């Protein structure tokens, strides 16, 4: 799979100075953690889940979470599990990953068109309890070849350890690599009097299972619920101070660039339909002059200007990728993840071997100072993102990336 792989190669050639790389389920964790991009959540109860997954993959989605937790009712868990197993067998059958006669009662024969395994996104299951992990891997059998791992809810040291142990056991039983993505969303992490101890416990736990933890996800909706809050479409997570303080502390403890940190992903954006607007639109018009003005109007109508601003603030605060609950959020996240030609130029200059001793230099764009030692970690992170999301041509803006990636 490849970011922007749903765009024709000749169009990508016009957009990118450096094309996004290809990656697979078996790529190194440092590649996959950045490649997650916009991770689209879907309830496990969707009866056309297999078709939904293929449809979203054809539109540029490269990572999805099939949810058995908050997105479904307590009474629907058993049915959701059964549907998930059936749909995974459907996908595995269409991708020719099932041995002859292995479909079982959970998976009727499919008459749908075949697909290549590389056309499928990275698939994770969000569970409720540790016991679900081993049970699902056993029920999936050969269809677990499609599975990249599990999302672990309300993660703390006490609650998280049994989940991680279950993932490790399931990996052995299934004989394939499985990752974990803990969700940091517990009240203990939000409350000031318990935050430090809770963060330290989480740090100890994920460090012990470092090779298994692909990324840490932030459950900002749960944070807000503790205080009965909900941000409007005119406000980002960073405008809610109690939430912003938690994000800052999580990155401080768990997102360091000294080799001890993890990828921390951005919070969910909840809005995807027209709402009554109280404030002036935040999306400035200058990048949209000409035929792209229509796109600007569409983004504003669907409250996407707030999403774009939050994506930029995510990166400025050390987060990568984003949790998404609507397909319309995916392309903006990916378009703003592409490294600009200017960023790429600065990163390459900073990491030039001839400058290992440090120093200061004027950027090739002659508009800023690049200080080699302080900016090195930023440059290394930027080049990792450039590998996965590509580098835009000097005359390519996120507007062109957005319009090129929209479904025809």
Short mmCIF file of C-alpha atoms in Angstrom, two decimals:
data_model
loop_
_atom_site.label_atom_id
_atom_site.label_comp_id
_atom_site.label_asym_id
_atom_site.label_seq_id
_atom_site.Cartn_x
_atom_site.Cartn_y
_atom_site.Cartn_z
CA UNK A 1 0.00 0.00 0.00
CA UNK A 2 1.01 3.62 -0.48
CA UNK A 3 -0.37 6.98 0.61
CA UNK A 4 -2.05 8.65 -2.36
CA UNK A 5 -1.80 5.32 -4.15
CA UNK A 6 -5.43 5.77 -5.24
CA UNK A 7 -4.28 8.66 -7.42
CA UNK A 8 -3.05 7.85 -10.94
CA UNK A 9 0.78 7.74 -11.21
CA UNK A 10 0.85 10.49 -13.83
CA UNK A 11 -1.04 12.82 -11.48
CA UNK A 12 1.21 11.92 -8.54
CA UNK A 13 4.19 12.78 -10.72
CA UNK A 14 2.85 16.31 -11.13
CA UNK A 15 2.20 16.68 -7.40
CA UNK A 16 5.23 15.11 -5.75
CA UNK A 17 8.91 15.96 -5.75
CA UNK A 18 9.42 12.64 -3.95
CA UNK A 19 6.76 9.94 -4.17
CA UNK A 20 5.37 8.32 -0.98
CA UNK A 21 6.99 4.94 -0.36
CA UNK A 22 5.22 1.60 -0.48
CA UNK A 23 4.73 -0.35 2.77
CA UNK A 24 3.09 -3.58 3.90
CA UNK A 25 1.81 -5.22 7.07
CA UNK A 26 5.34 -6.50 7.57
CA UNK A 27 7.14 -3.16 7.24
CA UNK A 28 9.28 -1.97 10.20
CA UNK A 29 7.32 -0.47 13.13
CA UNK A 30 8.99 2.92 12.72
CA UNK A 31 7.54 3.10 9.21
CA UNK A 32 4.08 1.80 10.11
CA UNK A 33 3.68 4.11 13.13
CA UNK A 34 4.04 7.13 10.85
CA UNK A 35 2.17 5.51 7.97
CA UNK A 36 -1.01 5.09 10.06
CA UNK A 37 -2.02 8.59 9.02
CA UNK A 38 -5.77 9.10 9.37
CA UNK A 39 -7.00 5.97 11.15
CA UNK A 40 -10.66 5.49 10.30
CA UNK A 41 -12.89 3.88 12.93
CA UNK A 42 -15.88 1.73 11.99
CA UNK A 43 -18.37 -0.10 14.23
CA UNK A 44 -18.05 -3.89 13.97
CA UNK A 45 -21.82 -4.11 13.51
CA UNK A 46 -21.79 -2.82 9.92
CA UNK A 47 -23.32 -5.58 7.80
CA UNK A 48 -21.33 -4.59 4.69
CA UNK A 49 -18.08 -4.13 6.60
CA UNK A 50 -15.91 -5.99 4.07
CA UNK A 51 -17.22 -3.84 1.23
CA UNK A 52 -16.83 -0.70 3.36
CA UNK A 53 -13.18 -1.53 4.02
CA UNK A 54 -12.46 -2.04 0.33
CA UNK A 55 -14.33 1.12 -0.61
CA UNK A 56 -12.38 3.24 1.86
CA UNK A 57 -9.08 1.67 0.80
CA UNK A 58 -9.84 2.65 -2.79
CA UNK A 59 -10.22 6.25 -1.57
CA UNK A 60 -6.88 6.44 0.21
CA UNK A 61 -7.51 4.98 3.68
CA UNK A 62 -4.49 2.95 4.82
CA UNK A 63 -5.44 2.15 8.43
CA UNK A 64 -8.77 1.24 10.02
CA UNK A 65 -10.00 0.22 13.45
CA UNK A 66 -12.98 -2.12 13.69
CA UNK A 67 -14.58 -1.16 16.99
CA UNK A 68 -16.18 -3.49 19.52
CA UNK A 69 -16.13 -0.91 22.30
CA UNK A 70 -17.76 2.53 22.63
CA UNK A 71 -19.22 2.67 19.12
CA UNK A 72 -21.62 -0.21 19.79
CA UNK A 73 -24.13 -0.95 22.53
CA UNK A 74 -23.39 -3.41 25.33
CA UNK A 75 -26.14 -5.70 24.07
CA UNK A 76 -24.62 -5.83 20.57
CA UNK A 77 -21.16 -7.17 21.41
CA UNK A 78 -21.82 -10.84 20.62
CA UNK A 79 -23.46 -10.03 17.29
CA UNK A 80 -20.67 -7.56 16.46
CA UNK A 81 -18.00 -10.18 17.12
CA UNK A 82 -19.76 -12.67 14.88
CA UNK A 83 -20.11 -10.09 12.12
CA UNK A 84 -16.44 -9.12 12.43
CA UNK A 85 -15.34 -12.74 12.02
CA UNK A 86 -17.63 -13.25 9.04
CA UNK A 87 -16.44 -10.07 7.34
CA UNK A 88 -12.75 -10.88 7.90
CA UNK A 89 -13.27 -14.30 6.32
CA UNK A 90 -14.98 -12.55 3.42
CA UNK A 91 -11.99 -10.26 2.94
CA UNK A 92 -9.45 -13.05 3.36
CA UNK A 93 -11.30 -15.18 0.83
CA UNK A 94 -11.38 -12.40 -1.72
CA UNK A 95 -7.66 -11.85 -1.15
CA UNK A 96 -6.94 -15.58 -1.63
CA UNK A 97 -5.48 -15.90 1.86
CA UNK A 98 -7.56 -18.89 2.97
CA UNK A 99 -6.44 -22.50 2.54
CA UNK A 100 -8.92 -24.73 0.72
CA UNK A 101 -11.76 -25.79 3.00
CA UNK A 102 -10.79 -23.46 5.86
CA UNK A 103 -13.70 -21.01 5.72
CA UNK A 104 -15.81 -22.77 8.33
CA UNK A 105 -19.36 -22.04 9.42
CA UNK A 106 -18.58 -18.38 10.18
CA UNK A 107 -17.71 -17.66 6.56
CA UNK A 108 -19.98 -18.65 3.67
CA UNK A 109 -18.44 -18.87 0.24
CA UNK A 110 -18.06 -15.50 -1.46
CA UNK A 111 -19.04 -14.63 -5.00
CA UNK A 112 -17.58 -11.10 -4.77
CA UNK A 113 -14.65 -10.00 -6.99
CA UNK A 114 -11.16 -10.94 -5.86
CA UNK A 115 -8.77 -8.33 -4.46
CA UNK A 116 -5.02 -8.22 -3.90
CA UNK A 117 -3.91 -8.38 -0.28
CA UNK A 118 -1.97 -5.15 -0.87
CA UNK A 119 -5.24 -3.35 -1.59
CA UNK A 120 -6.38 -3.78 2.01
CA UNK A 121 -5.54 -1.25 4.74
CA UNK A 122 -3.86 -2.00 8.05
CA UNK A 123 -6.68 -3.45 10.16
CA UNK A 124 -6.93 -3.25 13.95
CA UNK A 125 -9.66 -4.40 16.32
CA UNK A 126 -10.67 -2.29 19.30
CA UNK A 127 -11.67 -4.67 22.06
CA UNK A 128 -13.31 -4.25 25.44
CA UNK A 129 -11.64 -6.99 27.48
CA UNK A 130 -8.29 -8.84 27.23
CA UNK A 131 -10.07 -12.19 26.79
CA UNK A 132 -11.55 -11.02 23.50
CA UNK A 133 -8.08 -10.86 21.94
CA UNK A 134 -7.24 -14.57 22.14
CA UNK A 135 -10.84 -15.54 21.40
CA UNK A 136 -10.99 -13.46 18.21
CA UNK A 137 -7.61 -14.63 16.93
CA UNK A 138 -8.72 -18.22 17.44
CA UNK A 139 -12.05 -17.65 15.70
CA UNK A 140 -10.41 -15.79 12.82
CA UNK A 141 -7.96 -18.61 12.19
CA UNK A 142 -6.29 -18.08 8.79
CA UNK A 143 -8.22 -14.82 8.31
CA UNK A 144 -6.10 -13.30 11.10
CA UNK A 145 -3.44 -12.87 8.40
CA UNK A 146 -5.27 -9.59 7.66
CA UNK A 147 -4.92 -8.36 11.22
CA UNK A 148 -2.26 -5.82 12.23
CA UNK A 149 -3.19 -5.69 15.91
CA UNK A 150 -5.51 -4.44 18.61
CA UNK A 151 -6.56 -1.11 20.08
CA UNK A 152 -6.60 -1.22 23.89
CA UNK A 153 -9.14 1.05 25.63
CA UNK A 154 -8.80 3.13 28.82
CA UNK A 155 -5.16 2.19 29.18
CA UNK A 156 -3.36 2.48 32.51
CA UNK A 157 -0.58 0.41 34.04
CA UNK A 158 -3.05 -1.76 35.97
CA UNK A 159 -5.60 -2.21 33.20
CA UNK A 160 -3.13 -2.21 30.32
CA UNK A 161 -0.79 -5.00 31.34
CA UNK A 162 -3.38 -7.83 30.89
CA UNK A 163 -4.23 -6.44 27.44
CA UNK A 164 -0.58 -6.41 26.36
CA UNK A 165 -0.01 -9.89 27.72
CA UNK A 166 -3.03 -11.08 25.74
CA UNK A 167 -1.66 -9.52 22.54
CA UNK A 168 1.69 -11.23 23.11
CA UNK A 169 -0.02 -14.60 23.66
CA UNK A 170 -2.20 -14.12 20.58
CA UNK A 171 0.85 -13.37 18.48
CA UNK A 172 2.41 -16.67 19.49
CA UNK A 173 -0.83 -18.56 18.90
CA UNK A 174 -1.45 -16.93 15.53
CA UNK A 175 2.22 -17.13 14.48
CA UNK A 176 2.24 -13.60 13.10
CA UNK A 177 3.25 -10.18 14.37
CA UNK A 178 0.54 -8.24 16.18
CA UNK A 179 0.80 -4.65 17.39
CA UNK A 180 -0.98 -2.85 20.20
CA UNK A 181 -2.28 0.71 20.21
CA UNK A 182 -3.21 1.76 23.75
CA UNK A 183 -5.81 4.52 24.08
CA UNK A 184 -5.00 7.08 26.76
CA UNK A 185 -8.43 8.25 27.94
CA UNK A 186 -8.88 7.39 31.62
CA UNK A 187 -10.01 9.92 34.27
CA UNK A 188 -6.85 9.16 36.27
CA UNK A 189 -4.83 10.64 33.42
CA UNK A 190 -7.01 13.75 33.33
CA UNK A 191 -7.17 14.51 37.05
CA UNK A 192 -4.28 16.64 38.27
CA UNK A 193 -3.73 14.72 41.52
CA UNK A 194 -3.29 11.35 39.75
CA UNK A 195 -1.87 12.41 36.38
CA UNK A 196 1.83 12.18 37.22
CA UNK A 197 1.60 8.74 38.79
CA UNK A 198 -0.67 7.47 36.01
CA UNK A 199 1.65 8.73 33.28
CA UNK A 200 4.65 7.17 34.99
CA UNK A 201 2.83 3.83 35.20
CA UNK A 202 1.82 3.97 31.54
CA UNK A 203 5.42 4.80 30.61
CA UNK A 204 6.73 1.79 32.54
CA UNK A 205 4.20 -0.51 30.92
CA UNK A 206 4.62 0.54 27.30
CA UNK A 207 8.41 0.60 27.68
CA UNK A 208 8.33 -3.02 28.87
CA UNK A 209 6.37 -3.94 25.71
CA UNK A 210 8.10 -1.41 23.45
CA UNK A 211 8.45 -3.76 20.47
CA UNK A 212 4.70 -4.41 20.53
CA UNK A 213 3.37 -0.85 20.97
CA UNK A 214 2.95 0.75 17.56
CA UNK A 215 1.42 4.06 18.68
CA UNK A 216 -0.42 5.70 21.55
CA UNK A 217 -3.85 7.15 20.83
CA UNK A 218 -5.52 10.01 22.72
CA UNK A 219 -9.17 9.67 23.75
CA UNK A 220 -10.06 13.36 23.97
CA UNK A 221 -13.83 12.74 23.86
CA UNK A 222 -13.50 10.70 27.07
CA UNK A 223 -11.39 13.46 28.62
CA UNK A 224 -14.12 16.00 27.89
CA UNK A 225 -16.83 13.72 29.24
CA UNK A 226 -15.24 13.72 32.71
CA UNK A 227 -16.14 17.41 33.02
CA UNK A 228 -19.27 17.39 30.89
CA UNK A 229 -17.53 19.29 28.08
CA UNK A 230 -17.86 19.14 24.31
CA UNK A 231 -15.95 21.42 21.97
CA UNK A 232 -17.84 23.14 19.16
CA UNK A 233 -16.79 22.92 15.49
CA UNK A 234 -15.23 26.37 15.88
CA UNK A 235 -12.81 25.13 18.54
CA UNK A 236 -9.91 22.69 18.47
CA UNK A 237 -8.85 20.37 21.28
CA UNK A 238 -6.16 22.91 22.09
CA UNK A 239 -8.79 25.56 22.89
CA UNK A 240 -10.08 23.37 25.73
CA UNK A 241 -7.39 24.09 28.28
CA UNK A 242 -7.91 21.07 30.49
CA UNK A 243 -7.54 18.82 27.42
CA UNK A 244 -4.57 20.76 26.05
CA UNK A 245 -2.75 20.33 29.36
CA UNK A 246 -3.15 16.54 29.19
CA UNK A 247 -1.91 16.43 25.59
CA UNK A 248 1.14 18.46 26.60
CA UNK A 249 1.93 16.17 29.53
CA UNK A 250 1.46 13.00 27.45
CA UNK A 251 3.86 14.25 24.78
CA UNK A 252 6.28 15.41 27.49
CA UNK A 253 6.39 11.96 29.08
CA UNK A 254 5.75 9.62 26.16
CA UNK A 255 6.53 11.46 22.92
CA UNK A 256 10.14 12.48 23.39
CA UNK A 257 12.49 12.57 20.41
CA UNK A 258 15.47 11.08 22.27
CA UNK A 259 14.68 7.46 21.36
CA UNK A 260 12.55 6.79 24.44
CA UNK A 261 9.30 8.16 23.00
CA UNK A 262 6.43 6.71 20.99
CA UNK A 263 4.25 7.96 18.17
CA UNK A 264 1.30 9.76 19.75
CA UNK A 265 -1.67 10.25 17.43
CA UNK A 266 -4.00 13.24 17.23
CA UNK A 267 -7.49 13.29 18.76
CA UNK A 268 -10.72 12.65 16.91
CA UNK A 269 -12.58 15.46 15.12
CA UNK A 270 -16.27 14.92 15.82
CA UNK A 271 -17.98 17.08 13.21
CA UNK A 272 -18.92 16.21 9.66
CA UNK A 273 -22.16 18.03 8.85
CA UNK A 274 -23.36 21.60 8.67
CA UNK A 275 -23.70 23.40 12.00
CA UNK A 276 -24.73 26.95 12.79
CA UNK A 277 -21.52 28.99 12.79
CA UNK A 278 -20.78 31.47 15.57
CA UNK A 279 -17.33 32.67 14.57
CA UNK A 280 -15.61 33.85 11.40
CA UNK A 281 -14.28 30.96 9.26
CA UNK A 282 -10.66 30.19 10.10
CA UNK A 283 -9.72 28.91 6.63
CA UNK A 284 -8.11 31.84 4.80
CA UNK A 285 -8.96 32.34 1.16
CA UNK A 286 -5.58 33.05 -0.46
CA UNK A 287 -4.53 29.41 -1.14
CA UNK A 288 -7.90 28.82 -2.78
CA UNK A 289 -7.91 31.54 -5.43
CA UNK A 290 -9.28 30.40 -8.79
CA UNK A 291 -11.17 27.17 -9.32
CA UNK A 292 -10.27 25.87 -5.84
CA UNK A 293 -12.49 28.54 -4.21
CA UNK A 294 -15.35 26.05 -4.54
CA UNK A 295 -13.35 23.58 -2.44
CA UNK A 296 -12.83 26.20 0.26
CA UNK A 297 -16.57 26.83 0.43
CA UNK A 298 -17.25 23.09 0.70
CA UNK A 299 -14.72 22.68 3.49
CA UNK A 300 -16.21 25.56 5.45
CA UNK A 301 -19.75 24.28 4.95
CA UNK A 302 -18.75 20.93 6.40
CA UNK A 303 -16.79 22.41 9.32
CA UNK A 304 -13.50 21.24 7.87
CA UNK A 305 -11.70 24.52 8.50
CA UNK A 306 -11.57 23.67 12.20
CA UNK A 307 -10.27 20.21 11.36
CA UNK A 308 -7.47 21.65 9.22
CA UNK A 309 -6.43 23.99 12.00
CA UNK A 310 -6.44 21.16 14.54
CA UNK A 311 -4.28 18.99 12.27
CA UNK A 312 -1.68 21.75 12.10
CA UNK A 313 -1.81 22.17 15.88
CA UNK A 314 -1.44 18.41 16.32
CA UNK A 315 1.87 18.48 14.49
CA UNK A 316 3.04 21.63 16.24
CA UNK A 317 2.43 19.85 19.56
CA UNK A 318 4.27 16.65 18.65
CA UNK A 319 1.40 14.43 17.44
CA UNK A 320 1.34 12.40 14.22
CA UNK A 321 -1.68 11.05 12.37
CA UNK A 322 -5.23 11.30 13.69
CA UNK A 323 -8.20 9.26 14.81
CA UNK A 324 -11.08 9.73 12.34
CA UNK A 325 -14.73 8.78 12.59
CA UNK A 326 -15.81 9.95 9.13
CA UNK A 327 -14.28 9.24 5.71
CA UNK A 328 -14.34 12.93 4.78
CA UNK A 329 -11.66 13.60 7.40
CA UNK A 330 -9.09 11.24 5.90
CA UNK A 331 -7.89 13.21 2.90
CA UNK A 332 -7.35 16.49 4.80
CA UNK A 333 -5.21 14.63 7.35
CA UNK A 334 -3.13 13.02 4.61
CA UNK A 335 -2.83 16.17 2.51
CA UNK A 336 -1.47 18.10 5.48
CA UNK A 337 0.90 15.24 6.32
CA UNK A 338 2.76 15.57 3.02
CA UNK A 339 6.12 17.27 3.58
CA UNK A 340 6.42 20.58 1.78
CA UNK A 341 9.37 21.17 -0.52
CA UNK A 342 10.57 23.88 1.87
CA UNK A 343 10.47 21.57 4.91
CA UNK A 344 12.31 18.88 2.96
CA UNK A 345 14.99 21.34 1.85
CA UNK A 346 15.54 22.53 5.42
CA UNK A 347 15.67 18.97 6.81
CA UNK A 348 18.22 17.86 4.24
CA UNK A 349 20.42 20.88 4.91
CA UNK A 350 20.31 20.28 8.67
CA UNK A 351 21.18 16.58 8.32
CA UNK A 352 23.95 17.07 5.78
CA UNK A 353 26.97 15.01 7.02
CA UNK A 354 29.24 17.99 6.47
CA UNK A 355 27.38 19.78 9.27
CA UNK A 356 27.69 17.11 11.97
CA UNK A 357 29.61 19.59 14.07
CA UNK A 358 26.68 21.96 14.31
CA UNK A 359 26.41 25.58 13.35
CA UNK A 360 23.81 27.90 11.89
CA UNK A 361 22.88 28.41 8.25
CA UNK A 362 20.36 30.37 6.29
CA UNK A 363 17.67 28.23 4.69
CA UNK A 364 17.71 27.65 0.95
CA UNK A 365 14.40 29.55 0.89
CA UNK A 366 16.25 32.47 2.57
CA UNK A 367 13.43 33.04 5.05
CA UNK A 368 14.62 31.41 8.27
CA UNK A 369 17.55 30.25 10.37
CA UNK A 370 18.39 26.54 10.47
CA UNK A 371 20.40 25.71 13.59
CA UNK A 372 21.87 22.27 13.07
CA UNK A 373 21.94 20.78 16.57
CA UNK A 374 18.63 22.09 17.98
CA UNK A 375 16.75 21.34 14.74
CA UNK A 376 18.22 17.86 14.16
CA UNK A 377 15.41 15.91 15.85
CA UNK A 378 12.82 17.91 13.88
CA UNK A 379 14.71 17.19 10.65
CA UNK A 380 14.89 13.46 11.35
CA UNK A 381 11.17 13.32 12.09
CA UNK A 382 10.43 15.32 8.94
CA UNK A 383 12.38 12.92 6.72
CA UNK A 384 10.55 9.94 8.24
CA UNK A 385 7.28 11.63 7.34
CA UNK A 386 8.65 12.44 3.87
CA UNK A 387 9.40 8.76 3.28
CA UNK A 388 5.82 7.73 4.02
CA UNK A 389 3.78 10.72 2.78
CA UNK A 390 6.13 12.02 0.12
CA UNK A 391 7.42 15.51 -0.62
CA UNK A 392 5.31 17.99 -2.55
CA UNK A 393 6.72 19.86 -5.51
CA UNK A 394 7.69 23.45 -4.80
CA UNK A 395 4.55 24.73 -6.53
CA UNK A 396 2.18 22.16 -4.95
CA UNK A 397 0.03 23.23 -2.01
CA UNK A 398 -2.31 21.17 0.14
CA UNK A 399 -5.16 22.49 -2.01
CA UNK A 400 -3.84 20.59 -5.04
CA UNK A 401 -3.34 17.50 -2.88
CA UNK A 402 -6.91 17.77 -1.61
CA UNK A 403 -8.50 18.23 -5.01
CA UNK A 404 -6.43 15.47 -6.63
CA UNK A 405 -7.39 12.99 -3.91
CA UNK A 406 -11.14 13.64 -3.91
CA UNK A 407 -13.30 10.83 -5.32
CA UNK A 408 -14.21 11.45 -8.94
#
